[in-house]
């Protein structure tokens, strides 16, 4: 069985060391007690550039992906409403319905509140990393996530506590 995590992310292509995936796998290993959780459970992350590409992928491949195991759509909460037509109510249920109307299928939606930068902010705060002016590049961001992956379990737990939406993703993938 494979667990597939589709990410709305600026990367737009899977690369070795995709930071959010690496941190997810390490947090799953922490919670499960299995150091090789990612390999044993075969968790695959697929970054897709923008929510429109994520919805397109769900429309085209959700059932095929679901045939292999659970599918999770990780969506930045901050801009999704503007991408849906008609605009749904500005609440989680309304946004979820809007996404499922655009891309019907059997998958779990996990909103990152507000976006992946919220998770990065938690990493920076907990690990006491220097903040840069402006938005970090994807490579800089991935290096920060790698530091979180390599940090102590207590630090990763603190990151999860500061970013409950990512903690929810960890729980959902672990429970599936």
Tab-separated table of N, CA and C in Angstrom:
chain	number	residue	atom	x	y	z
A	1	UNK	N	0.845	-1.188	0.000
A	1	UNK	CA	0.000	0.000	0.000
A	1	UNK	C	0.887	1.247	0.000
A	2	UNK	N	0.483	2.202	-0.803
A	2	UNK	CA	1.194	3.471	-0.869
A	2	UNK	C	0.272	4.572	-0.361
A	3	UNK	N	0.841	5.498	0.399
A	3	UNK	CA	0.124	6.690	0.846
A	3	UNK	C	0.669	7.849	0.024
A	4	UNK	N	-0.223	8.535	-0.682
A	4	UNK	CA	0.198	9.609	-1.581
A	4	UNK	C	-0.214	10.951	-1.002
A	5	UNK	N	0.746	11.854	-0.914
A	5	UNK	CA	0.498	13.204	-0.413
A	5	UNK	C	0.761	14.176	-1.558
A	6	UNK	N	-0.303	14.814	-2.034
A	6	UNK	CA	-0.193	15.834	-3.079
A	6	UNK	C	-0.068	17.190	-2.390
A	7	UNK	N	0.966	17.926	-2.711
A	7	UNK	CA	1.229	19.220	-2.081
A	7	UNK	C	1.015	20.340	-3.090
A	8	UNK	N	0.285	21.352	-2.672
A	8	UNK	CA	0.278	22.603	-3.437
A	8	UNK	C	1.575	23.296	-3.043
A	9	UNK	N	2.532	23.328	-3.943
A	9	UNK	CA	3.840	23.863	-3.580
A	9	UNK	C	4.480	24.526	-4.791
A	10	UNK	N	5.284	25.538	-4.526
A	10	UNK	CA	5.935	26.264	-5.613
A	10	UNK	C	6.980	25.425	-6.335
A	11	UNK	N	7.436	24.344	-5.727
A	11	UNK	CA	8.443	23.483	-6.371
A	11	UNK	C	7.936	22.960	-7.701
A	12	UNK	N	6.771	22.352	-7.666
A	12	UNK	CA	6.176	21.872	-8.900
A	12	UNK	C	6.771	20.594	-9.446
A	13	UNK	N	7.767	20.043	-8.779
A	13	UNK	CA	8.345	18.767	-9.214
A	13	UNK	C	9.022	18.125	-8.015
A	14	UNK	N	8.935	16.825	-7.944
A	14	UNK	CA	9.564	16.118	-6.839
A	14	UNK	C	11.072	16.124	-7.027
A	15	UNK	N	11.741	16.548	-5.994
A	15	UNK	CA	13.197	16.514	-6.008
A	15	UNK	C	13.636	15.799	-4.745
A	16	UNK	N	14.807	15.250	-4.780
A	16	UNK	CA	15.342	14.610	-3.581
A	16	UNK	C	15.512	15.689	-2.522
A	17	UNK	N	15.061	15.392	-1.329
A	17	UNK	CA	15.201	16.345	-0.243
A	17	UNK	C	14.089	17.373	-0.168
A	18	UNK	N	12.917	17.085	-0.735
A	18	UNK	CA	11.772	18.002	-0.632
A	18	UNK	C	11.447	18.171	0.853
A	19	UNK	N	11.723	19.356	1.371
A	19	UNK	CA	11.694	19.624	2.804
A	19	UNK	C	10.427	19.234	3.536
A	20	UNK	N	9.242	19.665	3.078
A	20	UNK	CA	8.024	19.287	3.797
A	20	UNK	C	7.833	17.766	3.877
A	21	UNK	N	8.198	17.052	2.822
A	21	UNK	CA	8.096	15.585	2.832
A	21	UNK	C	9.070	14.985	3.844
A	22	UNK	N	10.301	15.465	3.841
A	22	UNK	CA	11.309	14.938	4.764
A	22	UNK	C	10.876	15.131	6.214
A	23	UNK	N	10.334	16.306	6.525
A	23	UNK	CA	9.864	16.556	7.888
A	23	UNK	C	8.652	15.688	8.209
A	24	UNK	N	7.744	15.534	7.261
A	24	UNK	CA	6.578	14.668	7.459
A	24	UNK	C	7.018	13.248	7.794
A	25	UNK	N	7.932	12.690	7.021
A	25	UNK	CA	8.392	11.316	7.240
A	25	UNK	C	9.024	11.171	8.622
A	26	UNK	N	9.837	12.147	9.002
A	26	UNK	CA	10.492	12.068	10.315
A	26	UNK	C	9.469	12.159	11.449
A	27	UNK	N	8.470	13.018	11.306
A	27	UNK	CA	7.420	13.131	12.330
A	27	UNK	C	6.582	11.853	12.388
A	28	UNK	N	6.332	11.232	11.242
A	28	UNK	CA	5.618	9.951	11.220
A	28	UNK	C	6.435	8.879	11.935
A	29	UNK	N	7.734	8.871	11.707
A	29	UNK	CA	8.609	7.913	12.390
A	29	UNK	C	8.589	8.160	13.896
A	30	UNK	N	8.631	9.431	14.302
A	30	UNK	CA	8.555	9.759	15.732
A	30	UNK	C	7.294	9.185	16.351
A	31	UNK	N	6.177	9.436	15.706
A	31	UNK	CA	4.875	9.043	16.260
A	31	UNK	C	4.654	7.534	16.229
A	32	UNK	N	5.186	6.867	15.221
A	32	UNK	CA	4.950	5.426	15.081
A	32	UNK	C	5.972	4.596	15.847
A	33	UNK	N	7.115	5.197	16.158
A	33	UNK	CA	8.182	4.450	16.806
A	33	UNK	C	9.005	3.626	15.828
A	34	UNK	N	8.700	3.720	14.550
A	34	UNK	CA	9.422	2.959	13.522
A	34	UNK	C	10.351	3.897	12.768
A	35	UNK	N	11.638	3.711	12.933
A	35	UNK	CA	12.617	4.600	12.302
A	35	UNK	C	12.487	4.616	10.778
A	36	UNK	N	12.082	3.498	10.203
A	36	UNK	CA	11.973	3.400	8.743
A	36	UNK	C	10.525	3.523	8.270
A	37	UNK	N	9.734	4.316	8.975
A	37	UNK	CA	8.299	4.423	8.680
A	37	UNK	C	8.034	4.739	7.211
A	38	UNK	N	8.732	5.705	6.665
A	38	UNK	CA	8.492	6.122	5.280
A	38	UNK	C	8.699	5.003	4.287
A	39	UNK	N	9.728	4.197	4.520
A	39	UNK	CA	9.986	3.079	3.614
A	39	UNK	C	8.961	1.969	3.814
A	40	UNK	N	8.680	1.634	5.075
A	40	UNK	CA	7.741	0.546	5.355
A	40	UNK	C	6.336	0.891	4.886
A	41	UNK	N	5.918	2.101	5.097
A	41	UNK	CA	4.558	2.513	4.752
A	41	UNK	C	4.474	3.099	3.348
A	42	UNK	N	5.580	3.290	2.723
A	42	UNK	CA	5.682	3.864	1.379
A	42	UNK	C	4.814	5.128	1.238
A	43	UNK	N	5.306	6.184	1.852
A	43	UNK	CA	4.663	7.492	1.747
A	43	UNK	C	5.351	8.252	0.617
A	44	UNK	N	4.563	8.664	-0.358
A	44	UNK	CA	5.096	9.385	-1.518
A	44	UNK	C	4.513	10.795	-1.545
A	45	UNK	N	5.381	11.777	-1.675
A	45	UNK	CA	4.937	13.162	-1.813
A	45	UNK	C	5.087	13.606	-3.260
A	46	UNK	N	4.066	14.312	-3.739
A	46	UNK	CA	4.092	14.848	-5.097
A	46	UNK	C	3.784	16.342	-5.012
A	47	UNK	N	4.827	17.200	-5.107
A	47	UNK	CA	4.563	18.639	-5.122
A	47	UNK	C	4.043	19.059	-6.495
A	48	UNK	N	3.011	19.875	-6.479
A	48	UNK	CA	2.391	20.365	-7.716
A	48	UNK	C	2.366	21.885	-7.654
A	49	UNK	N	2.814	22.520	-8.683
A	49	UNK	CA	2.945	23.981	-8.676
A	49	UNK	C	1.570	24.638	-8.749
A	50	UNK	N	1.070	25.033	-7.588
A	50	UNK	CA	-0.197	25.751	-7.522
A	50	UNK	C	-1.402	24.855	-7.325
A	51	UNK	N	-2.434	25.463	-6.770
A	51	UNK	CA	-3.649	24.711	-6.464
A	51	UNK	C	-4.363	24.254	-7.729
A	52	UNK	N	-4.270	25.011	-8.806
A	52	UNK	CA	-4.940	24.584	-10.039
A	52	UNK	C	-4.343	23.274	-10.549
A	53	UNK	N	-3.039	23.109	-10.432
A	53	UNK	CA	-2.406	21.848	-10.832
A	53	UNK	C	-2.770	20.714	-9.880
A	54	UNK	N	-2.909	21.037	-8.599
A	54	UNK	CA	-3.315	20.010	-7.644
A	54	UNK	C	-4.732	19.532	-7.950
A	55	UNK	N	-5.633	20.447	-8.197
A	55	UNK	CA	-7.019	20.077	-8.520
A	55	UNK	C	-7.061	19.297	-9.833
A	56	UNK	N	-6.292	19.726	-10.801
A	56	UNK	CA	-6.223	19.006	-12.079
A	56	UNK	C	-5.749	17.567	-11.857
A	57	UNK	N	-4.734	17.395	-11.032
A	57	UNK	CA	-4.212	16.048	-10.744
A	57	UNK	C	-5.256	15.205	-10.025
A	58	UNK	N	-5.984	15.816	-9.092
A	58	UNK	CA	-7.051	15.082	-8.402
A	58	UNK	C	-8.126	14.639	-9.390
A	59	UNK	N	-8.505	15.526	-10.299
A	59	UNK	CA	-9.519	15.180	-11.310
A	59	UNK	C	-9.058	14.010	-12.167
A	60	UNK	N	-7.806	14.061	-12.589
A	60	UNK	CA	-7.295	13.061	-13.525
A	60	UNK	C	-6.920	11.744	-12.861
A	61	UNK	N	-6.331	11.820	-11.666
A	61	UNK	CA	-5.675	10.631	-11.114
A	61	UNK	C	-6.118	10.202	-9.727
A	62	UNK	N	-7.083	10.869	-9.120
A	62	UNK	CA	-7.431	10.539	-7.737
A	62	UNK	C	-7.789	9.067	-7.580
A	63	UNK	N	-8.606	8.537	-8.465
A	63	UNK	CA	-9.020	7.140	-8.313
A	63	UNK	C	-7.848	6.189	-8.532
A	64	UNK	N	-7.034	6.474	-9.519
A	64	UNK	CA	-5.860	5.626	-9.774
A	64	UNK	C	-4.922	5.638	-8.564
A	65	UNK	N	-4.675	6.825	-8.016
A	65	UNK	CA	-3.836	6.931	-6.830
A	65	UNK	C	-4.492	6.221	-5.650
A	66	UNK	N	-5.800	6.395	-5.515
A	66	UNK	CA	-6.548	5.793	-4.408
A	66	UNK	C	-6.529	4.272	-4.483
A	67	UNK	N	-6.465	3.726	-5.680
A	67	UNK	CA	-6.383	2.271	-5.826
A	67	UNK	C	-5.128	1.713	-5.162
A	68	UNK	N	-4.081	2.542	-5.056
A	68	UNK	CA	-2.835	2.125	-4.405
A	68	UNK	C	-2.833	2.388	-2.905
A	69	UNK	N	-3.769	3.210	-2.416
A	69	UNK	CA	-3.815	3.542	-0.994
A	69	UNK	C	-4.374	4.934	-0.785
A	70	UNK	N	-4.360	5.394	0.464
A	70	UNK	CA	-4.936	6.702	0.788
A	70	UNK	C	-4.240	7.855	0.063
A	71	UNK	N	-5.036	8.884	-0.240
A	71	UNK	CA	-4.532	10.082	-0.920
A	71	UNK	C	-4.857	11.291	-0.046
A	72	UNK	N	-3.879	12.169	0.100
A	72	UNK	CA	-4.029	13.389	0.886
A	72	UNK	C	-3.698	14.578	0.002
A	73	UNK	N	-4.564	15.574	0.011
A	73	UNK	CA	-4.334	16.812	-0.733
A	73	UNK	C	-4.005	17.900	0.288
A	74	UNK	N	-2.760	18.359	0.285
A	74	UNK	CA	-2.308	19.391	1.220
A	74	UNK	C	-2.380	20.727	0.492
A	75	UNK	N	-3.258	21.585	0.988
A	75	UNK	CA	-3.589	22.828	0.288
A	75	UNK	C	-3.363	24.019	1.211
A	76	UNK	N	-2.697	25.037	0.690
A	76	UNK	CA	-2.526	26.278	1.443
A	76	UNK	C	-3.886	26.940	1.606
A	77	UNK	N	-4.227	27.270	2.826
A	77	UNK	CA	-5.537	27.837	3.145
A	77	UNK	C	-5.675	29.285	2.676
A	78	UNK	N	-4.571	29.979	2.528
A	78	UNK	CA	-4.639	31.425	2.332
A	78	UNK	C	-5.226	31.884	1.001
A	79	UNK	N	-5.062	31.123	-0.075
A	79	UNK	CA	-5.506	31.623	-1.383
A	79	UNK	C	-6.472	30.702	-2.109
A	80	UNK	N	-6.849	29.609	-1.495
A	80	UNK	CA	-7.661	28.610	-2.191
A	80	UNK	C	-9.017	29.167	-2.620
A	81	UNK	N	-9.632	29.976	-1.794
A	81	UNK	CA	-10.982	30.470	-2.099
A	81	UNK	C	-11.024	31.209	-3.433
A	82	UNK	N	-9.977	31.983	-3.703
A	82	UNK	CA	-9.927	32.748	-4.955
A	82	UNK	C	-9.745	31.860	-6.181
A	83	UNK	N	-9.320	30.626	-5.980
A	83	UNK	CA	-9.081	29.708	-7.095
A	83	UNK	C	-10.320	28.900	-7.476
A	84	UNK	N	-11.355	28.960	-6.647
A	84	UNK	CA	-12.546	28.143	-6.883
A	84	UNK	C	-13.673	28.987	-7.457
A	85	UNK	N	-14.427	28.384	-8.360
A	85	UNK	CA	-15.568	29.070	-8.956
A	85	UNK	C	-16.751	28.112	-8.998
A	86	UNK	N	-17.877	28.521	-8.441
A	86	UNK	CA	-18.111	29.773	-7.726
A	86	UNK	C	-17.358	29.782	-6.399
A	87	UNK	N	-17.118	30.987	-5.883
A	87	UNK	CA	-16.400	31.119	-4.619
A	87	UNK	C	-17.226	30.496	-3.502
A	88	UNK	N	-16.639	29.548	-2.774
A	88	UNK	CA	-17.363	28.929	-1.663
A	88	UNK	C	-17.317	29.820	-0.423
A	89	UNK	N	-18.123	29.479	0.592
A	89	UNK	CA	-18.027	30.208	1.860
A	89	UNK	C	-16.595	30.117	2.405
A	90	UNK	N	-16.193	31.144	3.117
A	90	UNK	CA	-14.821	31.215	3.619
A	90	UNK	C	-14.696	30.487	4.958
A	91	UNK	N	-14.938	29.183	4.924
A	91	UNK	CA	-14.772	28.323	6.094
A	91	UNK	C	-14.244	26.982	5.592
A	92	UNK	N	-13.712	26.176	6.473
A	92	UNK	CA	-13.099	24.908	6.047
A	92	UNK	C	-14.093	24.003	5.318
A	93	UNK	N	-15.302	23.886	5.848
A	93	UNK	CA	-16.298	23.022	5.196
A	93	UNK	C	-16.659	23.551	3.816
A	94	UNK	N	-16.855	24.854	3.713
A	94	UNK	CA	-17.187	25.450	2.423
A	94	UNK	C	-16.066	25.272	1.411
A	95	UNK	N	-14.832	25.476	1.860
A	95	UNK	CA	-13.688	25.300	0.969
A	95	UNK	C	-13.540	23.838	0.550
A	96	UNK	N	-13.732	22.930	1.501
A	96	UNK	CA	-13.651	21.496	1.177
A	96	UNK	C	-14.703	21.114	0.149
A	97	UNK	N	-15.924	21.606	0.339
A	97	UNK	CA	-16.991	21.324	-0.638
A	97	UNK	C	-16.634	21.894	-2.009
A	98	UNK	N	-16.079	23.094	-2.028
A	98	UNK	CA	-15.678	23.709	-3.294
A	98	UNK	C	-14.616	22.891	-4.017
A	99	UNK	N	-13.657	22.370	-3.265
A	99	UNK	CA	-12.604	21.542	-3.866
A	99	UNK	C	-13.194	20.234	-4.374
A	100	UNK	N	-14.058	19.623	-3.580
A	100	UNK	CA	-14.659	18.340	-3.983
A	100	UNK	C	-15.619	18.506	-5.166
A	101	UNK	N	-16.216	19.685	-5.292
A	101	UNK	CA	-17.043	19.959	-6.470
A	101	UNK	C	-16.152	20.047	-7.711
A	102	UNK	N	-15.017	20.718	-7.565
A	102	UNK	CA	-14.081	20.864	-8.687
A	102	UNK	C	-13.382	19.546	-9.022
A	103	UNK	N	-13.140	18.724	-7.995
A	103	UNK	CA	-12.405	17.463	-8.197
A	103	UNK	C	-12.996	16.379	-7.301
A	104	UNK	N	-14.097	15.760	-7.744
A	104	UNK	CA	-14.707	14.704	-6.936
A	104	UNK	C	-13.737	13.532	-6.759
A	105	UNK	N	-13.864	12.842	-5.647
A	105	UNK	CA	-13.016	11.667	-5.442
A	105	UNK	C	-12.861	11.326	-3.979
A	106	UNK	N	-12.202	10.217	-3.748
A	106	UNK	CA	-11.974	9.701	-2.402
A	106	UNK	C	-10.564	10.082	-1.958
A	107	UNK	N	-10.454	11.211	-1.293
A	107	UNK	CA	-9.176	11.692	-0.793
A	107	UNK	C	-9.436	12.570	0.418
A	108	UNK	N	-8.416	12.754	1.209
A	108	UNK	CA	-8.487	13.575	2.417
A	108	UNK	C	-7.889	14.940	2.106
A	109	UNK	N	-8.594	16.000	2.478
A	109	UNK	CA	-8.082	17.362	2.303
A	109	UNK	C	-7.494	17.819	3.630
A	110	UNK	N	-6.278	18.332	3.578
A	110	UNK	CA	-5.645	18.906	4.761
A	110	UNK	C	-5.204	20.317	4.385
A	111	UNK	N	-5.779	21.290	5.071
A	111	UNK	CA	-5.397	22.684	4.826
A	111	UNK	C	-4.216	23.048	5.708
A	112	UNK	N	-3.198	23.656	5.114
A	112	UNK	CA	-2.136	24.262	5.905
A	112	UNK	C	-2.575	25.692	6.177
A	113	UNK	N	-2.722	26.008	7.440
A	113	UNK	CA	-3.213	27.328	7.827
A	113	UNK	C	-2.008	28.164	8.215
A	114	UNK	N	-1.771	29.150	7.549
A	114	UNK	CA	-2.255	29.737	6.318
A	114	UNK	C	-1.640	29.047	5.108
A	115	UNK	N	-0.350	28.709	5.186
A	115	UNK	CA	0.319	28.082	4.049
A	115	UNK	C	1.576	27.374	4.542
A	116	UNK	N	2.375	26.847	3.632
A	116	UNK	CA	3.584	26.125	4.044
A	116	UNK	C	4.559	27.061	4.760
A	117	UNK	N	4.455	28.353	4.503
A	117	UNK	CA	5.302	29.307	5.223
A	117	UNK	C	4.943	29.351	6.710
A	118	UNK	N	3.709	29.006	7.064
A	118	UNK	CA	3.336	28.917	8.479
A	118	UNK	C	4.139	27.817	9.163
A	119	UNK	N	4.296	26.700	8.468
A	119	UNK	CA	5.125	25.615	8.997
A	119	UNK	C	6.576	26.064	9.087
A	120	UNK	N	7.038	26.754	8.076
A	120	UNK	CA	8.408	27.260	8.095
A	120	UNK	C	8.610	28.249	9.243
A	121	UNK	N	7.626	29.108	9.496
A	121	UNK	CA	7.711	30.038	10.628
A	121	UNK	C	7.863	29.280	11.944
A	122	UNK	N	7.128	28.176	12.092
A	122	UNK	CA	7.239	27.359	13.306
A	122	UNK	C	8.643	26.765	13.420
A	123	UNK	N	9.187	26.294	12.308
A	123	UNK	CA	10.547	25.737	12.297
A	123	UNK	C	11.551	26.808	12.712
A	124	UNK	N	11.446	27.977	12.117
A	124	UNK	CA	12.379	29.071	12.417
A	124	UNK	C	12.298	29.451	13.893
A	125	UNK	N	11.081	29.541	14.411
A	125	UNK	CA	10.916	29.935	15.812
A	125	UNK	C	11.460	28.876	16.762
A	126	UNK	N	11.075	27.630	16.567
A	126	UNK	CA	11.488	26.566	17.488
A	126	UNK	C	12.993	26.320	17.429
A	127	UNK	N	13.563	26.341	16.237
A	127	UNK	CA	14.999	26.077	16.096
A	127	UNK	C	15.845	27.333	16.254
A	128	UNK	N	15.178	28.474	16.453
A	128	UNK	CA	15.854	29.756	16.625
A	128	UNK	C	16.796	30.047	15.450
A	129	UNK	N	16.258	29.860	14.253
A	129	UNK	CA	17.017	30.134	13.031
A	129	UNK	C	16.893	31.614	12.682
A	130	UNK	N	17.893	32.162	12.015
A	130	UNK	CA	17.798	33.578	11.632
A	130	UNK	C	16.727	33.781	10.558
A	131	UNK	N	16.003	34.857	10.702
A	131	UNK	CA	14.995	35.215	9.693
A	131	UNK	C	15.655	36.073	8.628
A	132	UNK	N	15.301	35.829	7.392
A	132	UNK	CA	15.815	36.652	6.302
A	132	UNK	C	14.740	37.622	5.859
A	133	UNK	N	15.204	38.659	5.251
A	133	UNK	CA	14.249	39.589	4.653
A	133	UNK	C	13.706	38.922	3.396
A	134	UNK	N	12.423	38.974	3.216
A	134	UNK	CA	11.818	38.370	2.029
A	134	UNK	C	11.568	36.884	2.198
A	135	UNK	N	10.936	36.348	1.199
A	135	UNK	CA	10.575	34.931	1.197
A	135	UNK	C	11.791	34.085	0.808
A	136	UNK	N	12.061	32.997	1.541
A	136	UNK	CA	13.202	32.164	1.165
A	136	UNK	C	12.952	31.434	-0.157
A	137	UNK	N	14.020	31.112	-0.839
A	137	UNK	CA	13.898	30.309	-2.054
A	137	UNK	C	13.486	28.892	-1.652
A	138	UNK	N	12.982	28.103	-2.590
A	138	UNK	CA	12.648	26.715	-2.251
A	138	UNK	C	13.846	25.942	-1.679
A	139	UNK	N	15.042	26.169	-2.206
A	139	UNK	CA	16.221	25.469	-1.680
A	139	UNK	C	16.532	25.902	-0.248
A	140	UNK	N	16.439	27.197	0.027
A	140	UNK	CA	16.672	27.689	1.393
A	140	UNK	C	15.626	27.117	2.344
A	141	UNK	N	14.398	27.109	1.897
A	141	UNK	CA	13.307	26.566	2.705
A	141	UNK	C	13.553	25.089	3.012
A	142	UNK	N	13.952	24.329	1.983
A	142	UNK	CA	14.192	22.901	2.181
A	142	UNK	C	15.337	22.656	3.158
A	143	UNK	N	16.353	23.497	3.127
A	143	UNK	CA	17.461	23.353	4.088
A	143	UNK	C	16.968	23.574	5.518
A	144	UNK	N	16.055	24.519	5.699
A	144	UNK	CA	15.507	24.746	7.041
A	144	UNK	C	14.669	23.547	7.491
A	145	UNK	N	13.886	22.989	6.581
A	145	UNK	CA	13.113	21.792	6.924
A	145	UNK	C	14.042	20.616	7.238
A	146	UNK	N	15.163	20.514	6.543
A	146	UNK	CA	16.140	19.458	6.835
A	146	UNK	C	16.699	19.622	8.248
A	147	UNK	N	16.923	20.863	8.662
A	147	UNK	CA	17.390	21.103	10.034
A	147	UNK	C	16.342	20.642	11.035
A	148	UNK	N	15.086	20.874	10.723
A	148	UNK	CA	14.012	20.415	11.611
A	148	UNK	C	13.970	18.894	11.650
A	149	UNK	N	14.161	18.276	10.512
A	149	UNK	CA	14.183	16.807	10.445
A	149	UNK	C	15.297	16.254	11.326
A	150	UNK	N	16.437	16.925	11.343
A	150	UNK	CA	17.597	16.448	12.098
A	150	UNK	C	17.588	16.886	13.557
A	151	UNK	N	16.682	17.754	13.932
A	151	UNK	CA	16.606	18.243	15.311
A	151	UNK	C	16.101	17.132	16.235
A	152	UNK	N	16.056	17.421	17.504
A	152	UNK	CA	15.569	16.436	18.476
A	152	UNK	C	14.067	16.227	18.314
A	153	UNK	N	13.604	15.116	18.817
A	153	UNK	CA	12.163	14.844	18.766
A	153	UNK	C	11.397	15.933	19.519
A	154	UNK	N	11.934	16.387	20.639
A	154	UNK	CA	11.260	17.438	21.412
A	154	UNK	C	11.077	18.696	20.561
A	155	UNK	N	12.073	19.027	19.766
A	155	UNK	CA	11.957	20.204	18.887
A	155	UNK	C	10.899	19.963	17.812
A	156	UNK	N	10.894	18.764	17.228
A	156	UNK	CA	9.872	18.468	16.207
A	156	UNK	C	8.475	18.491	16.818
A	157	UNK	N	8.338	17.976	18.031
A	157	UNK	CA	7.037	18.034	18.706
A	157	UNK	C	6.607	19.484	18.932
A	158	UNK	N	7.561	20.336	19.285
A	158	UNK	CA	7.245	21.761	19.479
A	158	UNK	C	6.821	22.401	18.155
A	159	UNK	N	7.450	21.996	17.058
A	159	UNK	CA	7.054	22.503	15.735
A	159	UNK	C	5.618	22.088	15.439
A	160	UNK	N	5.285	20.831	15.713
A	160	UNK	CA	3.910	20.361	15.486
A	160	UNK	C	2.920	21.144	16.338
A	161	UNK	N	3.297	21.437	17.579
A	161	UNK	CA	2.400	22.206	18.452
A	161	UNK	C	2.189	23.627	17.934
A	162	UNK	N	3.199	24.191	17.292
A	162	UNK	CA	3.081	25.555	16.752
A	162	UNK	C	2.371	25.591	15.402
A	163	UNK	N	2.266	24.442	14.750
A	163	UNK	CA	1.595	24.372	13.445
A	163	UNK	C	0.599	23.203	13.469
A	164	UNK	N	-0.564	23.404	14.124
A	164	UNK	CA	-1.540	22.317	14.277
A	164	UNK	C	-2.026	21.719	12.961
A	165	UNK	N	-2.024	22.495	11.890
A	165	UNK	CA	-2.490	21.938	10.619
A	165	UNK	C	-1.505	20.889	10.091
A	166	UNK	N	-0.211	21.086	10.293
A	166	UNK	CA	0.770	20.070	9.897
A	166	UNK	C	0.670	18.865	10.834
A	167	UNK	N	0.422	19.134	12.093
A	167	UNK	CA	0.226	18.043	13.061
A	167	UNK	C	-0.966	17.183	12.638
A	168	UNK	N	-2.001	17.823	12.126
A	168	UNK	CA	-3.178	17.090	11.643
A	168	UNK	C	-2.798	16.207	10.455
A	169	UNK	N	-1.979	16.721	9.548
A	169	UNK	CA	-1.523	15.914	8.417
A	169	UNK	C	-0.768	14.683	8.915
A	170	UNK	N	0.142	14.877	9.858
A	170	UNK	CA	0.901	13.752	10.418
A	170	UNK	C	-0.064	12.716	10.987
A	171	UNK	N	-1.043	13.164	11.760
A	171	UNK	CA	-2.015	12.237	12.365
A	171	UNK	C	-2.825	11.501	11.310
A	172	UNK	N	-3.301	12.230	10.303
A	172	UNK	CA	-4.128	11.610	9.256
A	172	UNK	C	-3.347	10.554	8.474
A	173	UNK	N	-2.112	10.860	8.120
A	173	UNK	CA	-1.301	9.893	7.373
A	173	UNK	C	-0.993	8.684	8.257
A	174	UNK	N	-0.677	8.927	9.515
A	174	UNK	CA	-0.363	7.836	10.436
A	174	UNK	C	-1.561	6.914	10.649
A	175	UNK	N	-2.750	7.499	10.756
A	175	UNK	CA	-3.966	6.720	11.020
A	175	UNK	C	-4.464	5.960	9.792
A	176	UNK	N	-4.016	6.331	8.617
A	176	UNK	CA	-4.562	5.717	7.399
A	176	UNK	C	-3.993	4.330	7.143
